[in-house]
Every structure is written in structure tokens, then in C-alpha cells.
PDB file of C-alpha atoms in Angstrom:
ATOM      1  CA  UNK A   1     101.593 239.368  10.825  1.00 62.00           C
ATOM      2  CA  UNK A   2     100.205 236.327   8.437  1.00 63.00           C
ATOM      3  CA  UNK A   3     104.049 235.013   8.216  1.00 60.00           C
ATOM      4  CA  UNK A   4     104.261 234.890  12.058  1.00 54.00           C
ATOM      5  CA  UNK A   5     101.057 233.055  12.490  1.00 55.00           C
ATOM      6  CA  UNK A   6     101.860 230.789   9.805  1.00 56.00           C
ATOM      7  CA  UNK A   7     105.365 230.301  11.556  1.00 50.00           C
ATOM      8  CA  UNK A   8     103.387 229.661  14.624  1.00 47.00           C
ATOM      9  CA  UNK A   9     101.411 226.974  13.109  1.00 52.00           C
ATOM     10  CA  UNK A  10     104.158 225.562  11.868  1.00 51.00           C
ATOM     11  CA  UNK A  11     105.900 225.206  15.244  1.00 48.00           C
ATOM     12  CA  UNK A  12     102.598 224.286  16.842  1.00 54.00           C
ATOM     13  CA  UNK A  13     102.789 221.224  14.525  1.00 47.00           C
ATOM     14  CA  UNK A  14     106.375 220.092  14.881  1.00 48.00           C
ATOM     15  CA  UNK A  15     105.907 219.853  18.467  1.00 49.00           C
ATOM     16  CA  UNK A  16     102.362 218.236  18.249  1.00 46.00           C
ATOM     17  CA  UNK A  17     104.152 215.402  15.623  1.00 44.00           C
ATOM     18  CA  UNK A  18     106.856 215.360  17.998  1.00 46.00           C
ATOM     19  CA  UNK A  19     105.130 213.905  20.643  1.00 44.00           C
ATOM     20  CA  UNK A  20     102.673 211.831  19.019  1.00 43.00           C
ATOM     21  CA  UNK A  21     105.791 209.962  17.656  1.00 45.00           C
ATOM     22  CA  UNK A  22     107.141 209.433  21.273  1.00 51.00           C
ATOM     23  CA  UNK A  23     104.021 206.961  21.517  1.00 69.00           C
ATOM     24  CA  UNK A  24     103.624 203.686  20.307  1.00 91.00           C
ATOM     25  CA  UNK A  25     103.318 199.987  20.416  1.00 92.00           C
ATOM     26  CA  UNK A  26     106.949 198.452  19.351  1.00 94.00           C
ATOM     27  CA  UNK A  27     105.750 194.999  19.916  1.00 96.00           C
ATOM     28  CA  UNK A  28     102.630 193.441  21.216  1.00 96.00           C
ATOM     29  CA  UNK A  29     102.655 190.439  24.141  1.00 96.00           C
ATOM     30  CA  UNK A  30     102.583 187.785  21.434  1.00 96.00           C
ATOM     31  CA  UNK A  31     105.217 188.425  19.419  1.00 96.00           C
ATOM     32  CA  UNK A  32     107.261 188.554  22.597  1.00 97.00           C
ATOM     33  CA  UNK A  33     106.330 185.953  23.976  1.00 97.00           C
ATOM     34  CA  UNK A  34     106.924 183.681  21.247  1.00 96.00           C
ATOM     35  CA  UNK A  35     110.390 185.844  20.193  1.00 96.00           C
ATOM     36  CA  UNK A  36     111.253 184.753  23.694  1.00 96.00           C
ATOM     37  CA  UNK A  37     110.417 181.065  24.107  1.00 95.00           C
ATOM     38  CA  UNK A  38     110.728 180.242  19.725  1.00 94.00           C
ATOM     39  CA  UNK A  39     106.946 179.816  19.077  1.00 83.00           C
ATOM     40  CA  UNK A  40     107.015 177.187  22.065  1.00 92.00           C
ATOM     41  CA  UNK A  41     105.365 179.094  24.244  1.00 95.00           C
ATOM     42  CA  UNK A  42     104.391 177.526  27.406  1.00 96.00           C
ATOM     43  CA  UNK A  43     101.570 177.790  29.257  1.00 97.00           C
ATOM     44  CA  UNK A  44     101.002 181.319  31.389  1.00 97.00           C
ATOM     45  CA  UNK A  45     100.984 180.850  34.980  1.00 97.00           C
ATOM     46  CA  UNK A  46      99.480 183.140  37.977  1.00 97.00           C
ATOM     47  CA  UNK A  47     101.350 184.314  41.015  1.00 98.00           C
ATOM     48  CA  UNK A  48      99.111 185.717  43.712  1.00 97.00           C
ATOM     49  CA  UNK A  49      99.898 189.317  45.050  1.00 97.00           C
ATOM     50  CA  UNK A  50      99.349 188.434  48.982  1.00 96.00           C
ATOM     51  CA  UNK A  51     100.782 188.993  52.364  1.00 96.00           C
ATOM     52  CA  UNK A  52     104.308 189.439  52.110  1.00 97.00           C
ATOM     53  CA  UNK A  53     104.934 189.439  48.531  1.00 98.00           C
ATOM     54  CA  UNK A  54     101.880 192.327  48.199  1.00 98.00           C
ATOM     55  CA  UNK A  55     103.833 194.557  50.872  1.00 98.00           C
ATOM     56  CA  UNK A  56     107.431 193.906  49.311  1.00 98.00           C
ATOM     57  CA  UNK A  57     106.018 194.504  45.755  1.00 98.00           C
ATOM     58  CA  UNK A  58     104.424 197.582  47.539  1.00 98.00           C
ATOM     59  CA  UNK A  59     107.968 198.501  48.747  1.00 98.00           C
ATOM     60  CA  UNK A  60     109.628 197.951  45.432  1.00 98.00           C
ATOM     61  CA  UNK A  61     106.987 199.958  43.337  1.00 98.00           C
ATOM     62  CA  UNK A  62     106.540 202.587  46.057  1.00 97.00           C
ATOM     63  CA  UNK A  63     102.561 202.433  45.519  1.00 97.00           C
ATOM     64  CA  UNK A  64     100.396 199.422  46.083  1.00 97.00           C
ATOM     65  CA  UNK A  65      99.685 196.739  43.039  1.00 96.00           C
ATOM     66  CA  UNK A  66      96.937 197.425  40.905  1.00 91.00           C
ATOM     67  CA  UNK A  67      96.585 193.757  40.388  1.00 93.00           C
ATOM     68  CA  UNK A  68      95.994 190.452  42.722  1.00 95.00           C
ATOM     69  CA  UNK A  69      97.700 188.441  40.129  1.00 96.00           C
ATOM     70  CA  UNK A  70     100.333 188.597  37.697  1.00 97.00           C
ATOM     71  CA  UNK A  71     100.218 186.272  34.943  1.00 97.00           C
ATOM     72  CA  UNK A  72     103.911 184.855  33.938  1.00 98.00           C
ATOM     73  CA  UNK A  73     105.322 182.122  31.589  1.00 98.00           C
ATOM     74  CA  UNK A  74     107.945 179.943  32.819  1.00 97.00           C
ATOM     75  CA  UNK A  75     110.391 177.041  31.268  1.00 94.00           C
ATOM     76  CA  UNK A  76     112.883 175.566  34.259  1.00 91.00           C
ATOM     77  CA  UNK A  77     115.145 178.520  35.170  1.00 92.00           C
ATOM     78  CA  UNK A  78     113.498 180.603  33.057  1.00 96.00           C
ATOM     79  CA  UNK A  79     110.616 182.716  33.415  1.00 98.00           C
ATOM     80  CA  UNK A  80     109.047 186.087  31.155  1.00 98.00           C
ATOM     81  CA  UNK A  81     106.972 189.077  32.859  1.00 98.00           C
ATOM     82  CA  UNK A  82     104.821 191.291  30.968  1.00 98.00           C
ATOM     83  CA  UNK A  83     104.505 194.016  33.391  1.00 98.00           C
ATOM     84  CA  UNK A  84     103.343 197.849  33.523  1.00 97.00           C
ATOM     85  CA  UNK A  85     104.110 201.162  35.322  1.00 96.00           C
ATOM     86  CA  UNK A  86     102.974 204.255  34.825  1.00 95.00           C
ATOM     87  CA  UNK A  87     105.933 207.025  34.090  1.00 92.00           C
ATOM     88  CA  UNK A  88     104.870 210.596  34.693  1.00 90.00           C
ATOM     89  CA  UNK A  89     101.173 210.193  33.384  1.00 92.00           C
ATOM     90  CA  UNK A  90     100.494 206.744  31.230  1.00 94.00           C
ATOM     91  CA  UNK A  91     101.223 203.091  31.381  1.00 95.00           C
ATOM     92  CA  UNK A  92     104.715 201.564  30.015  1.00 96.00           C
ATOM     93  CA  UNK A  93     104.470 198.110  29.322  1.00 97.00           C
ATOM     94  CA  UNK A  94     107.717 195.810  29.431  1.00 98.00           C
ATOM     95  CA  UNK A  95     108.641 192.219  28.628  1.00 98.00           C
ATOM     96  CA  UNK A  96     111.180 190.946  31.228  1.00 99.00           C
ATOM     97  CA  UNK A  97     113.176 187.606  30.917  1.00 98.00           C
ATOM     98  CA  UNK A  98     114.908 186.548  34.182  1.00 98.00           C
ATOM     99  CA  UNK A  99     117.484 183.530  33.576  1.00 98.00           C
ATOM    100  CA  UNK A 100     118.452 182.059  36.358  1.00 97.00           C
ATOM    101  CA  UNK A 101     117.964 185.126  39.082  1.00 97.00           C
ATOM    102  CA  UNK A 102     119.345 187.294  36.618  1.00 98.00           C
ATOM    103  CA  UNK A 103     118.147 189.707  33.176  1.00 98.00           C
ATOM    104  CA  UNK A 104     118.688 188.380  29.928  1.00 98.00           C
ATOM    105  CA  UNK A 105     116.102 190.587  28.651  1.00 98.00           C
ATOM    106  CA  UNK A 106     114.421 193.803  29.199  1.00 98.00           C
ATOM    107  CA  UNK A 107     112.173 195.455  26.118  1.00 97.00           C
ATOM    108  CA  UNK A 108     109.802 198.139  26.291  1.00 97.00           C
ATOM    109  CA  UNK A 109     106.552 197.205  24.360  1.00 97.00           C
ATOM    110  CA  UNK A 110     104.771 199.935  24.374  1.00 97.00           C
ATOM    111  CA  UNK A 111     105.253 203.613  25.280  1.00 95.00           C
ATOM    112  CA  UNK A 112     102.558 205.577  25.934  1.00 94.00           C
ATOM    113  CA  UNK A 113     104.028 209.113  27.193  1.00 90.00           C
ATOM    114  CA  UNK A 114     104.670 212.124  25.150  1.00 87.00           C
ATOM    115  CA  UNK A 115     108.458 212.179  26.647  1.00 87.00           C
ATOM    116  CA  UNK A 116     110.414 209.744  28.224  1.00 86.00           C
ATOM    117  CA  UNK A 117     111.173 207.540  24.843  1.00 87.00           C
ATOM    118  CA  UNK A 118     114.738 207.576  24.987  1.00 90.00           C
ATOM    119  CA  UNK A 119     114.484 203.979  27.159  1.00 93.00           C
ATOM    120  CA  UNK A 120     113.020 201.725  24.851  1.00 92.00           C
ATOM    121  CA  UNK A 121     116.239 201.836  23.218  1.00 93.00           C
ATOM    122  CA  UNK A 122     118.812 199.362  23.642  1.00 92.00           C
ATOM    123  CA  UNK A 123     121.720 201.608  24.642  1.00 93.00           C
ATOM    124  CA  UNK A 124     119.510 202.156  27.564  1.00 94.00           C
ATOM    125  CA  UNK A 125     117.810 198.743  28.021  1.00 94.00           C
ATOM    126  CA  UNK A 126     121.117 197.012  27.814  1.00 95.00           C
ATOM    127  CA  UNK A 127     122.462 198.390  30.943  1.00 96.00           C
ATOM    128  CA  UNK A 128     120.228 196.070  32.785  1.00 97.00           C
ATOM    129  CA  UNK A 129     121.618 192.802  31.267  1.00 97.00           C
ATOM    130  CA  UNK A 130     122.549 190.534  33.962  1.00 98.00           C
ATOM    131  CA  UNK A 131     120.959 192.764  36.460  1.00 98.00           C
ATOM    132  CA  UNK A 132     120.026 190.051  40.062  1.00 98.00           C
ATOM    133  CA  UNK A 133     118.558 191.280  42.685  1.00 98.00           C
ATOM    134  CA  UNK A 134     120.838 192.343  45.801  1.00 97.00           C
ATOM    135  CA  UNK A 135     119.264 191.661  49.388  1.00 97.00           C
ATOM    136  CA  UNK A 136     117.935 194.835  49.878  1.00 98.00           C
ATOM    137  CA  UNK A 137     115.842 194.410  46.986  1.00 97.00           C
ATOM    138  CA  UNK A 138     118.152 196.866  44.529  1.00 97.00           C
ATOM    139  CA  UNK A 139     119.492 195.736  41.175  1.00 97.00           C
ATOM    140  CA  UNK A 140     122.843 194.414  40.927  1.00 97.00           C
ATOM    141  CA  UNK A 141     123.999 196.907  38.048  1.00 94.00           C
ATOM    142  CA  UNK A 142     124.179 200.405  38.137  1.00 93.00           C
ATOM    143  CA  UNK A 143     121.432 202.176  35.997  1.00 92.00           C
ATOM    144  CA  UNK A 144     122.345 205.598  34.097  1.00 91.00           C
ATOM    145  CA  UNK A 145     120.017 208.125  33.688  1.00 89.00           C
ATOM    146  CA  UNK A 146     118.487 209.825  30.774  1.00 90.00           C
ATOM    147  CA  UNK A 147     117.940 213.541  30.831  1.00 86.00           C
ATOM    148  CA  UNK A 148     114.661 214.501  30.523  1.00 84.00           C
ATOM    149  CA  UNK A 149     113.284 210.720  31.058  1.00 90.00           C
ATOM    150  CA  UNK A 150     113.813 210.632  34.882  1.00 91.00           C
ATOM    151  CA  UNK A 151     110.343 208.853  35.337  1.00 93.00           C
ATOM    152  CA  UNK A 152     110.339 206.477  32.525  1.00 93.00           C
ATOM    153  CA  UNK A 153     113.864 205.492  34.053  1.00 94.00           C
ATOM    154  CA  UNK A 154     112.740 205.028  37.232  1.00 96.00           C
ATOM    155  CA  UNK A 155     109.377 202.760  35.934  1.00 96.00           C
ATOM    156  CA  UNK A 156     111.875 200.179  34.555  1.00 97.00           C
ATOM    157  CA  UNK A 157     113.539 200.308  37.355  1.00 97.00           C
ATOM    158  CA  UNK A 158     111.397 199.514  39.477  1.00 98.00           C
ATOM    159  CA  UNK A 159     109.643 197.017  36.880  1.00 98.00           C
ATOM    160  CA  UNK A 160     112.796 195.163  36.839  1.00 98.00           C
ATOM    161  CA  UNK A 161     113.486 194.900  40.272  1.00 98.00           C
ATOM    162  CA  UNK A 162     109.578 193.581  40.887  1.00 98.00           C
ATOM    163  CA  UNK A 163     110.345 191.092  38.386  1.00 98.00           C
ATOM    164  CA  UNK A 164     113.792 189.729  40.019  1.00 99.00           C
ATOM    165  CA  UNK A 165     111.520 189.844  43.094  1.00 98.00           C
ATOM    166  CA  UNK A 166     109.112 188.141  41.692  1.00 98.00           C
ATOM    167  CA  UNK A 167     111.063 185.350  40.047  1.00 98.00           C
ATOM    168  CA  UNK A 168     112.406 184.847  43.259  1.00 97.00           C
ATOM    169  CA  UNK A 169     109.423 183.862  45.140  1.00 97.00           C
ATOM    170  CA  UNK A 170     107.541 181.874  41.659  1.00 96.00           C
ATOM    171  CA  UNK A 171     110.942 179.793  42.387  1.00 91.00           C
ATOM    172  CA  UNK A 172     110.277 179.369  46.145  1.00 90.00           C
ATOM    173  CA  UNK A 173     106.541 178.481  45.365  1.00 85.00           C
ATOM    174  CA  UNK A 174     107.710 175.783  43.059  1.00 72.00           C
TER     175      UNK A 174
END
């Protein structure tokens, strides 16, 4: 009887380190930011979340905002999103660079679910290089899957299509 509890335990704690290591903060804002723009970071900018750009950023993220504003940094043709969704249960945060209507970079920074990790990795996040936007507001590429992450796939995907979106209409605004 003790060497089953003790295998017990034992199990109970592989599974409890398991997920803990799921979690985690791979990079913060700041290091991305200036990873992104070569410590010449310009100066964050606001886009309001109003009228027709709230109810198409409604339509993209299937929920309504949680935010008025989104802060961005932009250079010319180029602008970086630091932008959150929550997967099954928690927040994942992701840095976004759109070049020129299209992805040149997609990282996840942080990774707060106890499943779900597999798409902070760049097999996955690579798929969405050179992703643009397609009229009705769906990304260019085609995104795989990853078993057992369906809703940490879909909150990039949807994060990256908001941010297309959104680069779009910071553009149209200028």
C-alpha cells in the first residue's frame, strides 16, 4: 500500500511540474520592442476602438474588446502590436510586426495556460510569416493546427488577424 501511494505522489508531481512549466514569460514588452525596432524604439501611439473598427474587431475576436485603446509603435510601413487573448482560461500575450500589410513577425511573450504551449514555438509561429489580410477579414496563409492546443491556436489567430486589421485602418488614419 505505502509503494502505491508513494507512486501516486510521484505521478501527482510530474503532472503538477508539468504544467507549471507550460507557463511563463519568454520575453517581456521591452525587450521586444527594442529586438524589433534595434533599441530605436519609437514613440507608442494609440488607436481608438470606436464605431466601425470596435464592431469589426468585435467580429474578428468573436467577443467585444476589453480595451478602448490599443497602444502600437510604428516606423513608415512598419508597425508592432502587443496584444492579448485569452485561450481556454488565461491571457496570451503576443508581439506582432506587420510590414507593409503583411507578418514579418509573430512571438508569443507570455503563456499563461497549463496546456496549449506547443505555439510559442517557431515551427508553429512561422506558419504565419507573410500572413495579409484577405477581404473577408481571414489570413492569407493557411494555419495548421496543434492537437491538444485548439484554443491557443485559435487566440493567435485571431490576434493576428486583429492586428492586419488593425494596421490597416492606423494606415488609413494616417
Amino acid at each position: 500500500m505505502k509503494k502505491y501511494i508513494q507512486l501516486l505522489s510521484f505521478l501527482i508531481l510530474g503532472a503538477c511540474i508539468g504544467n507549471a512549466a507550460a507557463r511563463g514569460i519568454y520575453q517581456s514588452r521591452a525587450d521586444f520592442l527594442n529586438e524589433v525596432f534595434v533599441g530605436d524604439l519609437p514613440r507608442p501611439a494609440l488607436l481608438w476602438l470606436t464605431g466601425d473598427i470596435r464592431k469589426t474587431a468585435t467580429l474578428i475576436l468573436q467577443h467585444k474588446p476589453s480595451r478602448l485603446r490599443l497602444r502600437y509603435w510604428a516606423r513608415a510601413t512598419r508597425s508592432t502590436w502587443v496584444l492579448e487573448e485569452i485561450g481556454k482560461e488565461k491571457p496570451i500575450t503576443i508581439g506582432i510586426v506587420i510590414n507593409q500589410g503583411r507578418i514579418e513577425d509573430l512571438r508569443v511573450l507570455a503563456f499563461r495556460e497549463s496546456r496549449g504551449d506547443e505555439v510559442r514555438h517557431d515551427f508553429f509561429t512561422r506558419q504565419f510569416s507573410q500572413a495579409t489580410l484577405k477581404p473577408d477579414l481571414q489570413l492569407s496563409n493557411s494555419i495548421d493546427g496543434i492537437s491538444g492546443a485548439t484554443l491557443s491556436v485559435r487566440a493567435l489567430h485571431k490576434l493576428a488577424r486583429l492586428a492586419l486589421y488593425l494596421d490597416q485602418q492606423r494606415q488609413s488614419l494616417d
